[in-house]
């Protein structure tokens, strides 16, 4: 299976995860590659976050494999997968609330620029770290908030920071777990914009409930219901897939 | 002011023996040495507990390991440099082994396994003849130069002051380095730190070893102050006391170890002179602080202000 | 080694295990249900022993035990209502240090009331003669402790597995939110559990008092053992506490009794003489480290993973 095309792809192979009797992920096969957005949609509790946890290494799978650029990374931990170019954001924003935005980002930049097993030089002396952190803040639109403690950010700004943290490791693959959840209209528009720019140079697996955003961003859409992928294809094909409409889109999309 | 504080404290530290002598209170020079040495061990715990967020309930193990190593070496005629070097090294090695085992677990289990591992060492010391059993080991004070030994109160004091100053300097550099940044990040949000690509446990283990090594250094000096070691240095009550000091001083703030140690030992010393029942009052005060100012004495000011979330989980 | 000696040590191990279980059972429930690390648990054990020793000369041993249990439960309940309950929502660190402070206070109060010297508590007259077991004589009092321990263990098993309160306990230990959702009044339930734990401590203290010595700080070493038991068994699991107690109690007793002899047989006596006791006393910690290495959440984790 691991042919030439899979050289730069994130692949799930027969992935399963059980929580006790609950099969949260059932035989999922998925392929995220190249550039652009691969959207993953599905109703609440379908197992989307669980799948992200499996792909990113936060959870071990019950069975099946995860391949990253052709290599089996099923037994590689989360930091190991980050080092291989895979990064993620969190549905429930996960930041360092007591730190300033700048320090949050510098920590993240530090991860990709040389070893952090340096014990003696004060980190605040490393201009380059903070400059790159500021560049990322610029990219996500947080420049004016650089010196604010992250706990002072609005919900939307936290979402932006969460994305920025993941971006700082300069990943080839980015898993985004509902980056627009709870955003206001204007913030959503900005986030869609940001995702489009991010996806211009890397592969994004986007989990999102906002169908307009999904269909405007995605090259490919997969539908997850009860832990199973019931359909996969172009946005057009998915929109018109009768099974998807029955199982999921239905009224939701009509509304 | 904040930048000057270390230098003011150092100046005060350097002048203290003279001040005490002028006041006719020379007895307290030796007490002050004890405060400095214990403060070093407490600051080391603050690195692990305050900055690293790891509730290690076995800090006495590394302190005691340094002390016992020094005492064994002293018995073989080794000098102070060898005692300091080997004592610190043994404590670091021990911290590596214990830390490695304990870091497989989290939360309550981590607290309990660090405690149990330290207890293991305690019983080893109590029941082993070569470690002197319940009585521990006596040593003769190490020579500095000429006739001067650490038996001299002032020589001991300045040695302790040097050690604490160097130890705090190391801690300061570590905390503010790239490494320190990762360690604190892991404390505040472990999952995210792993998701940013940091192998969290590795950082925590290295931090644990640094803390253990510094505690070992303090332990070596402790034997020189008291002239002996005994199992109580390894006891869990000693570990509890270190934790008390760190919390009293304000867990995760730079001066926590020094402040907490000065306050707690000072309190014990003072109450000990006033009443035989001093442990009762120490207990009551500690309980009061824990219930009403769990972030340490420094937070007493904000007691009636905004209620903040506790940082260490 | 003669068989009867082995049997005798084994019985001693079981006897100690069961007392350890009394402490560990309370500790694991308090740990599991209220998520509280209680270092003052050993103080309640000490108080139980002191109360028994105080009442025994006046009312006789067995009534004294009952009085001590009631008294300690009362003290435990009061402690829970006034102080402990403020600690549930706090961090483990705060809990450890607060209860550490409580322990210091308890030691000092006991010293104030009863003095610093150990006080006498002897086994009841009726159980002072050894009994003839097949092959050897064994202390009647120790046999009584074994019986009492088994009885209380069975009672606890019934309470936890067959009664409504027990259902709440099990629910609480595996899922706190669930207990709330079931509409159980948390406050009184917690007080009850804490008092129950105190009563079990008192019983252990009362029964072990005549074998060990009743003195200030007597609860501290056994407290650590009880923690080891709880961690080995899995936090919140009564069954785990029972198995853990047996493992720890028997290993500890047998280790002390046999290891030096075995070592002497294997190595030279001098080496065995200096390492035997040391090895025996650390055996249980090695066991704990080994258990946590393979099962980081103990043998019978009560709470689901995650
Ligand atoms: N650690 C866990 N332990 C037990 N069950 C879990 C765990 N994580 C998730 N689940 C269960 O697995 C199922 C899938 O959860 P998941 O969070 O992956 O859904 P989701 O698709 O992300 O939902 P949402 O749209 O609400 O974010 C749910 O029934 C959830 O309760
Ligand atoms: Mg989700």
mmCIF file of N, CA and C in Angstrom, chain A residues 14 20 25 36 40 49 61 74 76 78-79 81 99 101 117 120 122-123 126 128 141 157 171 183 192 200 232 241:
data_model
loop_
_atom_site.group_PDB
_atom_site.id
_atom_site.type_symbol
_atom_site.label_atom_id
_atom_site.label_comp_id
_atom_site.label_asym_id
_atom_site.label_seq_id
_atom_site.Cartn_x
_atom_site.Cartn_y
_atom_site.Cartn_z
ATOM 1 N N UNK A 14 -7.182 1.099 8.691
ATOM 2 C CA UNK A 14 -8.028 0.238 9.536
ATOM 3 C C UNK A 14 -7.975 0.623 11.009
ATOM 4 N N UNK A 20 -13.897 0.873 26.390
ATOM 5 C CA UNK A 20 -14.761 -0.147 26.963
ATOM 6 C C UNK A 20 -15.604 -0.748 25.847
ATOM 7 N N UNK A 25 -13.982 4.615 17.251
ATOM 8 C CA UNK A 25 -13.415 4.650 15.905
ATOM 9 C C UNK A 25 -13.465 3.232 15.355
ATOM 10 N N UNK A 36 -3.808 21.791 0.809
ATOM 11 C CA UNK A 36 -5.239 22.005 0.805
ATOM 12 C C UNK A 36 -5.938 21.392 2.001
ATOM 13 N N UNK A 40 -13.307 16.907 7.652
ATOM 14 C CA UNK A 40 -13.922 15.738 8.286
ATOM 15 C C UNK A 40 -15.159 16.241 8.997
ATOM 16 N N UNK A 49 -12.943 13.966 17.313
ATOM 17 C CA UNK A 49 -11.824 14.305 18.192
ATOM 18 C C UNK A 49 -10.996 13.060 18.505
ATOM 19 N N UNK A 61 -4.049 3.537 19.429
ATOM 20 C CA UNK A 61 -5.193 2.873 18.802
ATOM 21 C C UNK A 61 -5.403 1.481 19.388
ATOM 22 N N UNK A 74 2.590 4.335 14.444
ATOM 23 C CA UNK A 74 1.591 3.933 15.437
ATOM 24 C C UNK A 74 2.163 3.900 16.849
ATOM 25 N N UNK A 76 4.835 5.705 17.774
ATOM 26 C CA UNK A 76 5.589 6.934 18.045
ATOM 27 C C UNK A 76 4.730 7.872 18.890
ATOM 28 N N UNK A 78 3.508 11.510 20.796
ATOM 29 C CA UNK A 78 3.094 12.783 20.219
ATOM 30 C C UNK A 78 4.291 13.660 19.811
ATOM 31 N N UNK A 79 5.261 13.881 20.715
ATOM 32 C CA UNK A 79 6.406 14.708 20.315
ATOM 33 C C UNK A 79 7.123 14.143 19.087
ATOM 34 N N UNK A 81 5.817 12.520 16.637
ATOM 35 C CA UNK A 81 5.055 12.801 15.418
ATOM 36 C C UNK A 81 5.179 14.268 15.045
ATOM 37 N N UNK A 99 0.669 32.876 30.839
ATOM 38 C CA UNK A 99 1.770 33.483 30.077
ATOM 39 C C UNK A 99 1.247 34.514 29.088
ATOM 40 N N UNK A 101 0.929 36.231 25.364
ATOM 41 C CA UNK A 101 0.808 35.647 24.034
ATOM 42 C C UNK A 101 2.201 35.427 23.439
ATOM 43 N N UNK A 117 17.308 21.563 25.334
ATOM 44 C CA UNK A 117 18.101 21.123 26.478
ATOM 45 C C UNK A 117 19.254 22.108 26.665
ATOM 46 N N UNK A 120 21.549 27.260 30.364
ATOM 47 C CA UNK A 120 22.265 28.383 30.945
ATOM 48 C C UNK A 120 21.888 29.735 30.351
ATOM 49 N N UNK A 122 19.789 32.739 29.196
ATOM 50 C CA UNK A 122 18.416 33.189 29.410
ATOM 51 C C UNK A 122 17.669 33.204 28.081
ATOM 52 N N UNK A 123 16.479 32.647 28.086
ATOM 53 C CA UNK A 123 15.744 32.518 26.832
ATOM 54 C C UNK A 123 15.318 33.892 26.329
ATOM 55 N N UNK A 126 17.204 35.490 23.531
ATOM 56 C CA UNK A 126 17.173 34.961 22.164
ATOM 57 C C UNK A 126 16.198 35.754 21.316
ATOM 58 N N UNK A 128 15.862 36.018 18.174
ATOM 59 C CA UNK A 128 15.278 35.343 17.007
ATOM 60 C C UNK A 128 13.966 34.650 17.370
ATOM 61 N N UNK A 141 -3.002 37.285 13.205
ATOM 62 C CA UNK A 141 -3.709 38.506 13.585
ATOM 63 C C UNK A 141 -3.734 38.778 15.067
ATOM 64 N N UNK A 157 -9.826 35.091 20.135
ATOM 65 C CA UNK A 157 -8.374 35.264 20.143
ATOM 66 C C UNK A 157 -7.666 34.023 20.674
ATOM 67 N N UNK A 171 4.420 22.664 10.606
ATOM 68 C CA UNK A 171 4.085 21.279 10.258
ATOM 69 C C UNK A 171 3.799 21.105 8.766
ATOM 70 N N UNK A 183 -17.104 30.952 17.411
ATOM 71 C CA UNK A 183 -16.647 32.255 16.928
ATOM 72 C C UNK A 183 -17.825 33.080 16.406
ATOM 73 N N UNK A 192 -11.523 31.517 8.493
ATOM 74 C CA UNK A 192 -11.596 30.840 7.186
ATOM 75 C C UNK A 192 -10.445 31.323 6.306
ATOM 76 N N UNK A 200 -2.547 26.673 1.954
ATOM 77 C CA UNK A 200 -1.874 26.951 0.693
ATOM 78 C C UNK A 200 -0.542 26.235 0.583
ATOM 79 N N UNK A 232 -16.640 9.541 1.337
ATOM 80 C CA UNK A 232 -15.460 10.350 1.146
ATOM 81 C C UNK A 232 -15.465 10.818 -0.298
ATOM 82 N N UNK A 241 -24.513 13.091 -2.113
ATOM 83 C CA UNK A 241 -24.574 11.687 -1.711
ATOM 84 C C UNK A 241 -25.826 11.454 -0.880
#
